[in-house]
Amino acid sequence: MTAGRVDFAVVGAGPAGMAAAVLAAELGLDTVLIDEQDAPGGQIYRAVERAGDALPLGADYLAGSGLAAALRASAVRYRPGATVWHIDPDGTLSFVSAGASEAIRARRVLLATGALERPAPISGWTLPGVMTAGAAQVLLKTGDIVPAGRTVLAGQGPLLWLVAAQLIRAGAPPAALLETAPHRNYHAALRLLPRAAWPARRALLKGLALIREVKRAGIPIRREVAGLRALGRGRVEAVAWDGGEIPADLLLLHEGVIPNVQISLALGLEHRWDEAQLCWRPTVDPWGATDLPAVAIAGDGGGIAGAEAAALTGRLAALDAAAFVDKLAPAERDRRAGTLRRALRRELAIRPLLDRLYRPAPAVLVPADDIVACRCEEVTVGQIRRAARLGAPGPNQAKAFTRCGMGPCQGRICGTIVSAVMADTLGKPIAEIGAYRPRAPYKPITLGVLAATAQP
Amino acid sequence: MQHYDAIVIGGGLVGSAIAYGLSRAGLKGALIDEGDVAFRASRGNFGLVWVQSKGLGAPHYQRWTRLSADEWPALASELRERTGIDVGHERPGGVHLCLSEEELAERGARMEQMRNEAGNFGFEYRMLDPDELKDMLPGIGPAVLGASWTPYDGHANSLSLLHALHRGFLARGGTYLPNRTIDYAGVAPRDFRLGSGADQIGAPRIVLAAGLGNAKLAQLFGLSAPVRPQRGQILVTERTSRVFETPTTTVRQTVEGGIMIGDSMEDVGFDTTQRPEVMAAMARRAVLSFPFLAGLQIVRAWAALRVMPPDGLPIYDESEKFAGAFTANCHSGVTLAAAHANAFAPMVAAGALDPVMAPFSAARFDVPHAA
Amino acid sequence: MFRTRPEATGATVAVTVEGHEIRVPEGASAAAAMLLAGFSSTRESSIGGVPRGPYCLMGVCFDCLAEIDGVPNRQGCMVTVAPGMAIRRQHGKRAAGVE
C-alpha cells in the first residue's frame, strides 16, 4: 500500500477542522481534509451549506456557512464521505472512500473529531423513541424534520435549551422540559459568576435569552428532576421521575457533551480525567501537539469549549503544523498566535461556570445496577460491578470478562460509564481506573475492502 | 505477612488455569497479577483448542497437547457447573486449509510425520478434497485446494475461559491480587516471600506464569524462561447466522456469531501496534478461502504478543537451586488449560515435576560446554 | 413520530421503507426515512432480540442498524437517501451471505 504524501491531514470537517485546513492551505501546506459526512460542518454546523430557512436554527449556526465557503474556495483537498479506520503513529492514515481503502502519509495529522453527547443512562434509555437532543437537531438540520407527537426534553446543559428553542421556532414545541441540574449546582455556579460575568457576557446573555424564549412559549418546565426513567413496551410511551409522570412519544436526553477521544485513545496518547468536565481529555500542549510528533488535536476533541474556540484551536494547530514542516518561522508562528490566543481566552471564560452549573448528577455517571451500561452488548451496570469485584482492575479487563465495549461502537457510548462504575465499586478515583484502549478499525471496514489493499 | 500454600505470578490463561488446579486440589492459593493495561497474551487469543499442528519432531509435546485436548470437555463442564460460565467449547475436529499445491503437499507430509512420531499413541488424520470441504465448511472458495483434518481439534471462547478460571479459583477460596508490581522477592528453598506495596505474601510453592514477564522474573528464582514476544493480529466480524461449526487455523466462527480471522506472525519486539498491511494480508487469505467473507464488516481487531519460547515448545521447569519454584511458559494457553489445571497443578502441589516433564525444561537450550 | 416541516421547500427523494414508498427530504438519512415512515425501531438486537432504534443519529451509537439496498447492519444515520433506496428493518444477526 503505497501512501500518497501530504504535509497536513485533518480528520473532521467541523469548525476546528475547517479552520485549520483553510489556514494551513493559505500558509502553503499541502493539505487534505477527511470527513465521514457528505458535506462539511461536523455536527455543530451539520448541513450548513444546504441551510435555506434556517431561522429555527439561529444565527450562530448560520455563521458556520462562512467556514464552509472558505473551505470550498481554498486549495484544501477535501475528501467527504471518507471514513478513517487506522492511523499509524508515524502519520499514515488509512481511510475508506467510495468502497475502497486508501492511505495517505502526512507529516502532521490533526485530529478534529469533535465531541459526542455524554451518555444519559436512565432506566429505559435503550427503548426506541429515546434519543439525544442532538439527534433531534440533526434531523432538523439535514431535512427540516421535526417530531410529530409529544416530545419531552430531559437533562441539562446549554444544548437542551437551544434544542427546545429550535423546536419551538420550527413549529414543534416540546410538551415538557425536565431539567436535571441539582440545586447545589446553582449555588456553586453562582460563586463563579462574578469572575465569568464580564468576559463571558455574550454567552451568558445568549443563554438567558434562550431560557426566556422557552419560558415565554409556555413550555412546562420542571427543575431538579431526579429518578428519570423511560417507560414503555417496545418503544417509549411515558417519561417518569421522582414525583411525576407524563405520556411521551419521543424522549430527548441531554447531559452535556464530552470529547470524542476514540482515535486519541487508540493511538495510545496520554489522557487525563478532567474532574471539572467529568470526561477524558488528551494531553496536549498550547498548540494542540501531543507526544507523537505526527499527531495534534484541535477543537472539542481536546476538551469542550464550543464552536468558536474550536476554530481558534484549529488555527493554532495549523500555525504549529506550518512551523513543523518549515513553512513558517517559529517567531512568525508565535506572533500570529497572539490574537488567536486572546480570543481563545475570551471563549474559555464561561467554561468554569458552565462546567459547574451543568455538572451531571452522580447517577449520570454511576447509574443503578439494573440499567444497561453497554448498549451494544446489553451489559448492565451490575455486571460491570461484578467484574470489578472479581478483580478486574479497569475497563479493559472488565471488557474481557463481560464483553462490554466489544460491540461496534467500541466503547464510545459506554466508556465513561464503565470507568465511573468501576471507580465507584473499587473505591478509586476514575483517573486511576483508566479508559478503554480501542483499536483499529476505528469504524467498521469490510473484509473485501481491506483485502483489496493487500499485495498478492 | 499473609501465608499461602502456593503463589502463582500471572493471572492470564496459564496462571489462572494453574491456580484453579491448585485450589481444586485443596491448596490455599494467591494469584498475583498486573494492571488493566498490560501485554496480556490471554486477551489476544484466537481461541483454538488445537492438536493438529503441534509438536512436529517433539512427541512429548504432541502427547501433552493431546492429553489437554482430551480433558478439555470435562474441564468445560466442570467450569460451567461451578461458575455458571459456559466457555463455549466445541470439538468438531479442525481443518487447516491449503491454498496451493505446495501448501497441500507440505501439509500432507507434516501430517504423515505426526502420525509416525505418535507411535502407538496414534494420530488420526485425513486430507480432505474440495468436495468434502464444501459440506464441512459452507462457502469455501475455489482457491482452496484441500485441507488436513483431525478429530482432536476444537475451539472455545478464551475470554470466557479466563473469566471462568478466575471465578472458579475465587470460589474455591483463592485470593486474587490484581494491579500489583513485585517490589521485593525473598527466595529460599520452599520458602518464597513477595512484597508488593503494603502486601507481604509467602508460600512454600511459587509458580512463575507471568508470560513475557517471566524472562526477567525467572532469574530471581534460579529458573530460566527465555521467552520472546511474537505479534499476532486478529480480526473479528459482525455477528452473523451460524455458517460453520468446524474451526480452521485461520478462520473460525464463535458461538456468538462473529467470525474470527487470525494466525499472523511477526517478530517485532514488544510492539502491539496494528499494521494495516498485515491486516490486509489476513483479510485477503480469508476472502480467498471463503469469498462470502468479503461482504462482512470487521467490527473489532487487535494485535497481541504471543509468549514464544525459542523453539516454540512450552517451557516447564522447576528450580534446582530453590526447590518449590516452578515456571510455565507457552503460547497455547487455551489448548493447554486442561493440562495446566489437571496435570501441571497437581505436580506443583506435590512439590516436584513428574519426570515426564523433563524434555520441557529450559535445560534443553543450554549450549553444551566444550569438552 | 416525525414529520417534515411545511416550510421545507427542498427537493425530495422517493425511497421504500419495509416495502412502502415514502418521499423524504434529499439530505435526510436512511434512519430519518425510517423515522418519517413511522418506525421508532430499525431492528431487533442480535443479543436480546429487543427492538432498537436511533439514539445519537451521528454515527457513534450503532443502534440505528438497518438493511439498506440488501446490505445488512448498515448505520442508517450515515447513509444519505438516494432515489429507489430500499430500507428494511434488521432482524437480529445478519445472514452471512453464503449462497
Coordinates of C-alpha atoms in Angstrom, one line a residue, chain A residues 36-38 43 46 50 53 56 115-116 118-120 125-126 128-132 134-135 138-140 142-149 169-172 234-235 249-250 253 375-378 408-409 412-413 443-444, chain C residues 1-10 24-29 31-33 35-36 38-43 45-63 65 75 77-80:
Chain A
E36 CA -17.1 10.9 7.1
Q37 CA -20.1 13.0 6.3
D38 CA -21.2 14.0 2.8
Q43 CA -22.1 18.1 13.9
R46 CA -24.1 19.9 10.1
R50 CA -28.0 23.5 2.5
D53 CA -34.8 28.8 6.0
P56 CA -35.3 27.9 13.7
A115 CA -17.5 15.8 20.7
L116 CA -20.3 13.5 21.4
R118 CA -22.4 12.3 27.3
P119 CA -24.4 9.1 27.6
A120 CA -27.5 9.6 29.7
W125 CA -32.8 4.5 27.7
T126 CA -32.4 1.8 25.1
P128 CA -36.9 3.1 20.6
G129 CA -38.0 6.7 20.8
V130 CA -35.4 7.7 23.3
M131 CA -32.7 9.8 21.6
T132 CA -30.3 12.5 22.3
G134 CA -28.5 16.4 19.3
A135 CA -30.3 13.7 17.3
V138 CA -29.5 16.6 13.2
L139 CA -33.0 15.8 11.8
L140 CA -33.8 19.5 11.8
T142 CA -30.4 17.7 7.5
G143 CA -34.1 17.5 6.4
D144 CA -36.2 20.1 8.2
I145 CA -37.6 17.1 10.1
V146 CA -39.4 17.7 13.4
P147 CA -41.1 15.5 16.0
A148 CA -44.7 14.8 15.3
G149 CA -46.1 13.7 18.7
R169 CA -39.3 28.0 16.3
A170 CA -39.7 25.1 13.9
G171 CA -43.3 24.6 14.9
A172 CA -42.9 21.5 17.1
G234 CA -41.3 -1.9 22.6
R235 CA -40.9 1.9 22.5
D249 CA -43.8 9.7 22.0
L250 CA -40.2 10.9 22.0
L253 CA -32.0 13.3 26.6
R375 CA -25.9 -0.7 24.8
C376 CA -24.2 -2.7 22.0
E377 CA -23.7 -5.9 24.1
E378 CA -26.6 -5.3 26.5
P408 CA -19.5 -2.0 17.1
C409 CA -19.4 1.4 18.9
R412 CA -17.7 5.3 22.6
I413 CA -21.0 5.3 24.4
K443 CA -15.1 2.3 12.2
P444 CA -16.1 -1.0 10.6
Chain C
M1 CA -43.4 10.2 15.3
F2 CA -41.6 12.6 12.9
R3 CA -42.7 14.8 10.0
T4 CA -41.2 17.3 7.6
R5 CA -41.9 20.9 8.3
P6 CA -44.4 22.6 6.0
E7 CA -41.7 25.3 5.4
A8 CA -39.4 22.7 3.9
T9 CA -39.1 23.5 0.3
G10 CA -36.1 21.4 -0.7
V24 CA -38.2 12.2 2.1
P25 CA -36.0 15.3 2.0
E26 CA -33.0 14.8 -0.2
G27 CA -30.5 15.4 2.6
A28 CA -32.1 13.0 5.0
S29 CA -30.5 9.8 6.2
A31 CA -32.6 6.3 9.5
A32 CA -34.5 9.6 9.2
A33 CA -36.6 8.0 6.4
L35 CA -38.5 7.6 11.4
L36 CA -40.6 9.6 8.9
G38 CA -43.3 5.9 11.4
F39 CA -40.8 3.3 12.7
S40 CA -39.3 4.1 16.0
S41 CA -37.1 1.0 15.8
T42 CA -34.8 -0.1 13.0
R43 CA -34.1 -3.6 14.2
S45 CA -31.0 -6.6 18.5
S46 CA -28.8 -9.7 17.8
I47 CA -28.3 -10.4 21.5
G48 CA -31.6 -10.0 23.3
G49 CA -33.9 -9.7 20.3
V50 CA -35.2 -6.4 21.7
P51 CA -36.3 -3.5 19.4
R52 CA -33.7 -0.8 19.0
G53 CA -33.8 2.4 17.1
P54 CA -31.7 5.5 16.5
Y55 CA -30.1 7.2 19.6
C56 CA -27.4 9.6 18.5
L57 CA -28.1 10.0 14.8
M58 CA -24.4 11.0 14.3
G59 CA -22.7 7.6 13.7
V60 CA -21.5 6.9 17.2
C61 CA -24.0 4.6 18.9
F62 CA -24.5 2.0 16.1
D63 CA -28.1 1.5 17.3
L65 CA -28.6 -0.5 12.1
Q75 CA -25.7 2.6 10.1
C77 CA -27.8 7.6 10.0
M78 CA -24.6 7.5 8.0
V79 CA -26.4 6.7 4.7
T80 CA -28.0 9.6 2.7

